[in-house]
Short mmCIF file of C-alpha atoms and ligand atoms in Angstrom, two decimals:
data_model
loop_
_atom_site.label_atom_id
_atom_site.label_comp_id
_atom_site.label_asym_id
_atom_site.label_seq_id
_atom_site.Cartn_x
_atom_site.Cartn_y
_atom_site.Cartn_z
CA MET A 14 -10.26 3.95 276.45
CA GLN A 15 -11.74 1.76 274.04
CA TYR A 16 -9.77 0.50 270.75
CA PHE A 17 -11.77 -0.29 267.55
CA ARG A 18 -8.79 -3.02 265.84
CA ILE A 19 -9.03 -2.12 262.35
CA THR A 20 -9.80 -5.44 260.19
CA TYR A 21 -11.19 -4.64 257.35
CA PRO A 22 -9.50 -6.62 254.66
CA ASN A 23 -11.69 -9.49 256.72
CA MET A 24 -15.00 -7.92 256.93
CA VAL A 25 -15.44 -5.81 253.97
CA THR A 26 -16.14 -8.30 251.03
CA ILE A 27 -17.82 -6.83 248.01
CA THR A 28 -21.20 -7.94 247.51
CA PRO A 29 -23.60 -6.68 244.82
CA SER A 30 -25.23 -4.00 247.07
CA LEU A 31 -22.22 -2.63 248.11
CA LEU A 32 -20.79 -1.56 245.27
CA TYR A 33 -24.82 -0.59 244.12
CA ALA A 34 -23.79 1.41 246.56
CA PHE A 35 -20.55 2.72 245.48
CA VAL A 36 -22.05 3.43 242.03
CA VAL A 37 -24.70 6.00 243.02
CA PHE A 38 -22.21 7.25 244.85
CA LEU A 39 -19.58 7.82 242.29
CA CYS A 40 -22.38 8.92 240.59
CA MET A 41 -23.80 11.43 242.80
CA ALA A 42 -20.59 12.82 243.68
CA VAL A 43 -20.02 13.69 239.58
CA GLY A 44 -23.40 14.54 239.64
CA ILE A 45 -22.73 17.38 242.16
CA SER A 46 -19.84 18.12 241.05
CA GLY A 47 -20.49 18.49 237.10
CA GLN A 48 -21.24 21.33 234.95
CA TYR A 49 -24.00 20.56 233.50
CA ALA A 50 -23.06 20.15 230.02
CA LYS A 51 -26.44 18.56 228.60
CA PHE A 52 -29.09 20.16 227.03
CA SER A 53 -32.54 18.36 225.28
CA LYS A 54 -35.92 20.42 225.81
CA LEU A 55 -39.20 19.03 226.81
CA ASP A 56 -40.66 21.12 223.87
CA LEU A 57 -44.61 21.46 225.51
CA PRO A 58 -47.61 21.32 222.30
CA GLN A 59 -48.26 23.37 219.20
CA GLY A 60 -48.05 27.04 220.25
CA VAL A 61 -48.00 26.46 223.63
CA THR A 62 -45.32 29.39 225.67
CA GLY A 63 -44.25 29.85 229.19
CA PRO A 64 -43.57 27.41 230.88
CA GLU A 65 -43.10 28.85 235.04
CA SER A 66 -42.47 25.47 236.78
CA ALA A 67 -41.46 22.06 236.94
CA ALA A 68 -42.67 20.25 240.00
CA PHE A 69 -42.72 16.46 240.36
CA ARG A 70 -44.93 13.84 242.32
CA GLY A 71 -43.03 11.01 243.62
CA ILE A 72 -39.71 10.02 245.30
CA ILE A 73 -38.98 6.41 244.18
CA PHE A 74 -41.03 6.68 241.00
CA PRO A 75 -41.78 10.20 240.16
CA GLU A 76 -43.89 11.94 237.95
CA GLY A 77 -43.40 15.03 235.88
CA PRO A 78 -42.36 17.48 235.35
CA PHE A 79 -45.88 19.00 235.97
CA THR A 80 -45.40 22.76 234.32
CA THR A 81 -47.76 26.20 234.63
CA VAL A 82 -48.14 27.63 231.55
CA THR A 83 -49.46 30.77 229.94
CA ASP A 84 -52.69 29.65 228.33
CA GLY A 85 -53.71 29.04 231.58
CA ARG A 86 -53.12 25.14 232.08
CA ILE A 87 -50.78 22.89 234.18
CA LEU A 88 -49.23 20.00 232.05
CA LYS A 89 -47.78 17.08 232.66
CA TRP A 90 -45.27 15.42 230.99
CA GLN A 91 -45.47 11.81 230.13
CA GLY A 92 -42.57 11.15 228.70
CA PRO A 93 -41.08 10.97 225.32
CA ASN A 94 -44.30 9.71 222.74
CA VAL A 95 -46.41 11.76 224.26
CA GLY A 96 -45.72 14.49 225.51
CA PHE A 97 -47.22 17.45 227.27
CA VAL A 98 -51.02 16.22 228.28
CA ASP A 99 -53.38 18.58 230.76
CA PHE A 100 -53.79 18.32 233.76
CA ALA A 101 -55.21 20.67 236.25
CA TYR A 102 -56.86 24.31 235.63
CA THR A 103 -57.40 26.97 237.81
CA SER A 104 -60.20 29.45 236.54
CA PRO A 105 -63.56 28.37 236.53
CA THR A 106 -64.53 30.33 234.08
CA ARG A 107 -61.65 29.13 231.63
CA THR A 108 -62.55 26.87 228.37
CA LYS A 109 -59.97 25.30 226.25
CA GLN A 110 -61.64 26.91 223.12
CA PHE A 111 -60.68 30.46 224.07
CA CYS A 112 -58.26 29.86 226.54
CA ASP A 113 -55.04 26.98 224.80
CA THR A 114 -52.50 28.02 222.91
CA THR A 115 -53.38 31.91 224.07
CA THR A 116 -50.96 34.43 224.82
CA ASP A 117 -52.75 37.44 225.12
CA PRO A 118 -51.97 38.80 228.27
CA ASN A 119 -55.73 40.30 229.15
CA LYS A 120 -57.27 37.00 229.11
CA GLY A 121 -55.33 35.83 231.96
CA PRO A 122 -58.20 36.56 234.67
CA ILE A 123 -60.48 34.74 232.87
CA CYS A 124 -58.03 32.07 231.89
CA GLY A 125 -55.83 31.94 234.75
CA ARG A 126 -52.17 32.44 234.96
CA PRO A 127 -50.59 29.06 237.54
CA MET A 128 -47.37 29.98 238.06
CA ALA A 129 -45.52 27.28 240.72
CA LEU A 130 -46.44 24.38 241.69
CA SER A 131 -46.04 22.05 245.50
CA PHE A 132 -46.55 18.87 245.94
CA GLN A 133 -47.21 17.32 249.27
CA PRO A 134 -46.29 13.75 248.58
CA THR A 135 -48.40 12.30 251.29
CA THR A 136 -51.91 13.15 250.70
CA ARG A 137 -50.61 13.82 246.53
CA LEU A 138 -52.21 17.02 246.57
CA LEU A 139 -50.96 19.96 244.30
CA TYR A 140 -50.77 23.11 245.82
CA ILE A 141 -50.91 25.73 243.03
CA ALA A 142 -49.98 29.71 243.28
CA ASP A 143 -51.45 31.82 240.29
CA ALA A 144 -50.82 35.64 239.63
CA TYR A 145 -54.58 35.80 239.08
CA PHE A 146 -56.17 33.53 241.44
CA GLY A 147 -54.19 33.28 244.68
CA LEU A 148 -53.63 30.13 246.36
CA LEU A 149 -55.29 26.86 244.98
CA VAL A 150 -55.20 22.52 245.20
CA VAL A 151 -55.85 19.92 242.42
CA GLY A 152 -56.89 16.84 244.43
CA PRO A 153 -54.16 14.00 242.89
CA ASN A 154 -56.13 13.02 239.18
CA GLY A 155 -56.38 17.36 238.03
CA GLY A 156 -58.99 19.03 236.46
CA LEU A 157 -60.23 22.14 238.11
CA ALA A 158 -58.86 23.20 240.90
CA THR A 159 -60.23 25.05 244.72
CA GLN A 160 -59.22 28.20 245.54
CA LEU A 161 -58.02 28.44 248.96
CA ALA A 162 -57.20 31.99 249.50
CA GLY A 163 -57.93 34.95 246.57
CA GLY A 164 -57.23 38.69 246.46
CA PHE A 165 -54.42 39.13 245.65
CA LYS A 166 -52.57 41.46 242.46
CA PHE A 167 -49.60 39.48 241.64
CA ALA A 168 -48.89 35.92 243.85
CA THR A 169 -45.93 34.28 241.65
CA GLY A 170 -44.30 31.21 243.93
CA VAL A 171 -45.81 28.46 246.70
CA ASP A 172 -44.40 25.60 248.92
CA VAL A 173 -45.86 23.25 251.22
CA ASP A 174 -43.60 22.72 254.15
CA LEU A 175 -43.55 19.06 254.84
CA LEU A 176 -43.63 18.53 258.17
CA THR A 177 -46.74 20.54 259.17
CA GLY A 178 -48.45 20.89 256.39
CA ASN A 179 -48.80 24.79 256.24
CA VAL A 180 -48.28 26.47 252.99
CA TYR A 181 -46.58 29.48 252.54
CA PHE A 182 -46.99 31.78 249.48
CA ILE A 183 -45.78 34.92 248.31
CA ASP A 184 -47.66 37.91 246.28
CA ALA A 185 -45.45 39.88 244.32
CA SER A 186 -47.37 43.06 244.75
CA LEU A 187 -50.14 45.31 246.42
CA THR A 188 -50.42 47.61 243.05
CA TYR A 189 -49.72 45.95 239.57
CA ASP A 190 -50.09 42.65 238.32
CA ILE A 191 -48.14 40.13 235.76
CA ARG A 192 -49.40 42.40 233.09
CA ASN A 193 -47.77 45.51 234.06
CA THR A 194 -44.90 44.17 234.50
CA THR A 195 -44.66 44.15 230.47
CA GLN A 196 -45.62 47.35 230.00
CA PRO A 197 -43.93 50.31 229.41
CA GLY A 198 -42.91 52.83 231.93
CA PHE A 199 -43.14 49.12 234.16
CA MET A 200 -41.56 50.73 238.04
CA PRO A 201 -41.72 47.95 240.34
CA ASP A 202 -42.64 48.82 244.15
CA SER A 203 -42.13 47.74 247.68
CA THR A 204 -45.49 46.19 248.53
CA GLY A 205 -45.13 41.89 247.75
CA ARG A 206 -45.75 40.60 250.93
CA PHE A 207 -44.87 36.65 252.16
CA LEU A 208 -47.91 34.47 254.00
CA ARG A 209 -48.88 31.74 255.44
CA TYR A 210 -51.57 29.31 254.42
CA ASN A 211 -53.00 27.08 257.62
CA PRO A 212 -55.15 24.09 256.11
CA LEU A 213 -56.42 23.79 259.67
CA THR A 214 -57.72 27.06 260.21
CA ARG A 215 -58.01 27.72 256.59
CA ARG A 216 -56.67 30.60 257.76
CA VAL A 217 -53.69 33.40 256.10
CA SER A 218 -51.06 35.01 257.90
CA VAL A 219 -48.86 37.80 256.54
CA LEU A 220 -45.92 36.57 257.52
CA LEU A 221 -43.14 39.57 255.85
CA SER A 222 -44.72 42.81 253.86
CA GLY A 223 -42.91 45.44 252.20
CA LEU A 224 -41.12 43.05 249.46
CA SER A 225 -39.42 43.84 246.93
CA GLY A 226 -40.34 42.08 244.01
CA GLY A 227 -41.98 38.79 244.53
CA GLY A 228 -40.49 35.11 243.19
CA GLY A 229 -41.47 31.84 244.86
CA PRO A 230 -40.26 30.95 249.05
CA ALA A 231 -38.71 27.00 249.53
CA VAL A 232 -39.27 25.28 253.60
CA SER A 233 -35.70 24.40 254.48
CA GLN A 234 -36.25 19.56 254.31
CA ASP A 235 -35.66 20.16 258.44
CA GLY A 236 -38.91 22.48 258.34
CA ARG A 237 -36.46 24.98 260.39
CA PHE A 238 -36.89 28.17 257.56
CA VAL A 239 -38.70 29.29 254.60
CA LEU A 240 -36.44 31.00 252.12
CA VAL A 241 -37.88 34.40 250.49
CA PRO A 242 -36.42 35.50 247.40
CA GLU A 243 -37.42 39.07 246.40
CA LEU A 244 -36.83 39.44 242.21
CA THR A 245 -36.29 43.27 242.63
CA GLY A 246 -34.98 43.92 245.52
CA ASN A 247 -31.72 41.36 244.79
CA ARG A 248 -31.60 39.19 247.75
CA ILE A 249 -32.96 36.68 249.61
CA SER A 250 -33.97 36.17 252.97
CA LYS A 251 -34.54 33.50 255.83
CA TYR A 252 -37.80 33.16 257.62
CA TRP A 253 -37.37 31.69 260.82
CA LEU A 254 -40.07 29.01 262.34
CA VAL A 255 -38.74 27.72 264.80
CA GLY A 256 -35.80 27.97 268.02
CA PRO A 257 -35.50 31.54 269.53
CA ARG A 258 -35.47 34.21 266.24
CA ALA A 259 -39.06 31.98 264.81
CA ASN A 260 -40.75 34.38 263.09
CA GLN A 261 -38.47 36.67 262.47
CA ALA A 262 -36.65 36.94 258.91
CA GLU A 263 -32.70 37.61 258.59
CA LEU A 264 -30.66 38.28 255.31
CA LEU A 265 -29.37 35.26 253.27
CA LEU A 266 -27.80 36.80 250.51
CA GLY A 267 -27.21 40.04 250.39
CA ASN A 268 -26.40 40.37 246.34
CA VAL A 269 -28.61 37.82 244.00
CA ARG A 270 -29.20 39.44 241.22
CA ASN A 271 -32.66 39.47 239.99
CA PRO A 272 -33.58 35.68 242.28
CA ASN A 273 -36.92 33.83 241.09
CA LYS A 274 -38.17 30.45 242.46
CA ILE A 275 -35.72 28.55 245.52
CA LYS A 276 -36.08 25.20 245.18
CA ARG A 277 -34.45 22.70 247.73
CA ALA A 278 -31.75 20.57 245.71
CA GLY A 279 -30.43 17.23 245.82
CA ARG A 280 -28.39 17.49 248.62
CA PHE A 281 -29.85 18.20 251.89
CA GLY A 282 -29.88 21.91 252.83
CA GLU A 283 -29.00 23.13 249.54
CA PHE A 284 -31.14 24.86 247.79
CA TRP A 285 -31.06 26.28 243.26
CA VAL A 286 -32.41 30.16 242.51
CA ALA A 287 -32.75 31.07 238.80
CA VAL A 288 -30.92 34.19 238.69
CA SER A 289 -31.61 36.50 235.61
CA LEU A 290 -29.01 38.89 236.24
CA GLY A 291 -29.77 42.51 234.02
CA PHE A 292 -33.53 41.82 233.85
CA ARG A 293 -34.47 44.63 236.03
CA PRO A 294 -33.09 47.38 236.61
CA PRO A 295 -32.72 46.71 232.58
CA THR A 296 -29.53 45.68 230.77
CA PRO A 297 -28.78 45.17 226.95
CA LEU A 298 -28.61 41.37 227.81
CA ILE A 299 -29.74 39.19 230.41
CA THR A 300 -27.70 35.79 231.88
CA PRO A 301 -30.27 33.37 232.68
CA GLN A 302 -28.19 31.58 235.74
CA GLY A 303 -28.88 28.29 238.09
CA VAL A 304 -27.37 28.95 241.38
CA ARG A 305 -27.02 26.62 244.10
CA PHE A 306 -26.11 27.69 247.40
CA ASN A 307 -26.43 26.37 250.99
CA SER A 308 -28.20 26.89 254.61
CA ASN A 309 -24.90 29.80 255.50
CA GLY A 310 -25.60 31.45 252.56
CA VAL A 311 -22.05 30.29 250.56
CA VAL A 312 -22.95 29.74 247.14
CA LEU A 313 -21.58 26.62 245.87
CA GLN A 314 -22.07 26.77 242.04
CA THR A 315 -23.15 28.88 239.19
CA VAL A 316 -24.58 26.63 236.36
CA SER A 317 -24.99 29.07 232.85
CA PHE A 318 -27.89 28.80 231.19
CA ALA A 319 -26.98 31.42 228.51
CA THR A 320 -26.21 29.34 225.43
CA GLN A 321 -29.95 27.78 225.41
CA PHE A 322 -31.67 30.94 227.27
CA PHE A 323 -30.16 33.76 225.15
CA ASN A 324 -30.79 36.41 226.45
CA LYS A 325 -33.87 34.84 228.35
CA THR A 326 -35.45 35.67 232.01
CA ILE A 327 -35.62 32.25 233.95
CA SER A 328 -37.97 31.85 235.97
CA THR A 329 -37.19 28.07 237.62
CA VAL A 330 -34.03 25.80 238.35
CA GLN A 331 -35.85 21.80 239.51
CA GLU A 332 -32.65 19.25 240.18
CA GLN A 333 -34.15 16.24 239.67
CA ASN A 334 -32.60 12.71 240.10
CA GLY A 335 -29.09 15.12 239.37
CA LYS A 336 -30.22 17.00 236.42
CA LEU A 337 -31.37 20.11 236.30
CA TYR A 338 -34.90 20.94 234.71
CA VAL A 339 -34.85 25.50 233.44
CA GLY A 340 -38.71 26.89 233.29
CA SER A 341 -38.68 30.27 231.67
CA ARG A 342 -41.89 32.15 231.13
CA LEU A 343 -40.30 33.55 227.46
CA THR A 344 -39.65 29.05 226.07
CA ASN A 345 -41.81 26.59 224.54
CA PHE A 346 -39.63 24.48 226.60
CA ILE A 347 -38.73 22.85 229.17
CA GLY A 348 -34.98 23.16 229.64
CA VAL A 349 -32.88 19.36 230.95
CA TYR A 350 -29.15 20.13 232.11
CA SER A 351 -27.50 16.58 232.61
CA ASN A 352 -24.31 15.44 233.29
C1 NAG B 18 -52.33 47.12 235.16
O1 NAG B 18 -53.01 46.41 233.45
C2 NAG B 18 -54.02 46.82 233.63
C3 NAG B 18 -54.37 45.77 232.50
O2 NAG B 18 -53.43 46.21 231.11
C4 NAG B 18 -54.40 47.65 233.66
O3 NAG B 18 -56.19 48.10 233.41
C5 NAG B 18 -53.66 48.31 234.46
O4 NAG B 18 -54.39 49.97 234.87
C6 NAG B 18 -52.55 48.46 235.02
N1 NAG B 18 -52.13 48.74 236.01
C7 NAG B 18 -51.04 49.61 236.57
C8 NAG B 18 -50.82 50.13 238.15
O5 NAG B 18 -51.06 50.44 235.62
C1 NAG B 19 -32.04 41.64 225.00
O1 NAG B 19 -33.02 42.07 225.17
C2 NAG B 19 -33.78 42.99 225.54
C3 NAG B 19 -34.44 43.46 225.26
O2 NAG B 19 -35.38 42.07 224.35
C4 NAG B 19 -32.94 43.53 223.82
O3 NAG B 19 -33.04 44.31 223.59
C5 NAG B 19 -31.85 43.41 223.59
O4 NAG B 19 -30.91 43.87 222.07
C6 NAG B 19 -30.97 42.30 223.62
N1 NAG B 19 -30.16 41.85 223.47
C7 NAG B 19 -29.52 40.85 222.78
C8 NAG B 19 -27.32 40.96 222.63
O5 NAG B 19 -29.65 40.19 221.96
#
């Protein structure tokens, strides 16, 4: 048997880098347990609404957030002095004159309505789910995106698998589009689908059908599974990519109210989901929250955004450098929560 002699008084000298590591560790620990009580806003340009997403590009010097707005644009945050600037768009028929700042849902099929973003860090390609134009991709300089797969009724979410390059996305329904969801008497159905785009074969496969509403899927950091939300089904499923249950789904969280997009959290194996309690079926007061949970379906934290997003649905909660970036279809800003 071997024993380790404890010699730490002699061996551990407090070097600047060790001190730095300790401070970083402390900050992370505070960030993880904090309640995100500080709030600030990233305002959209005048007249622009509906930032559904908040994606960052790059790891060491992250750029962004990039967001998707009602008038069909993908915008990039350039810091407080510049604000948001145009980055990309999804519709080949879109003109700035006709579309910029529009809130008319009937212009969606002309202007586009991007809903979700996912960067592939190695290629710097940006994958886009657009409500009308399906799955698209755009290069590092932005501009008009290229459609990869179309013919969907209501694409709502996308996430690229960093290991394989496969792209997972969700089409919320075979029958209704984004405009119908705000029309009187709207009834959601269970015809949503979870799909995979393979960039090598350029083929789309249907992995799950019969889903109750859309949202945004998230591939796990280790590439073993994808989480699939059902906005009106109030649940999140785990779709296995590898192992004995590959290509099968199992229920992970069975009672999560109106889960929209799921995003990987800062800590390995954890996720944030944007939920809007009381959205559907409608109640007099909607309560927007971020819920952090792990890959076993254990809820670790719930953060309420009700003060700044009073009675509003939210679409995404994106963690970046210990801050939460909250996007909503109903605001003219991205909310930033920090400790
Ligand atoms: C959805 O809305 C569009 C545009 O208003 C309309 O043409 C269509 O009939 C609606 N579909 C359903 C299923 O309500
Ligand atoms: C919340 O919004 C709904 C729908 O817009 C509205 O009917 C309701 O009165 C609002 N509730 C409060 C407390 O403002």
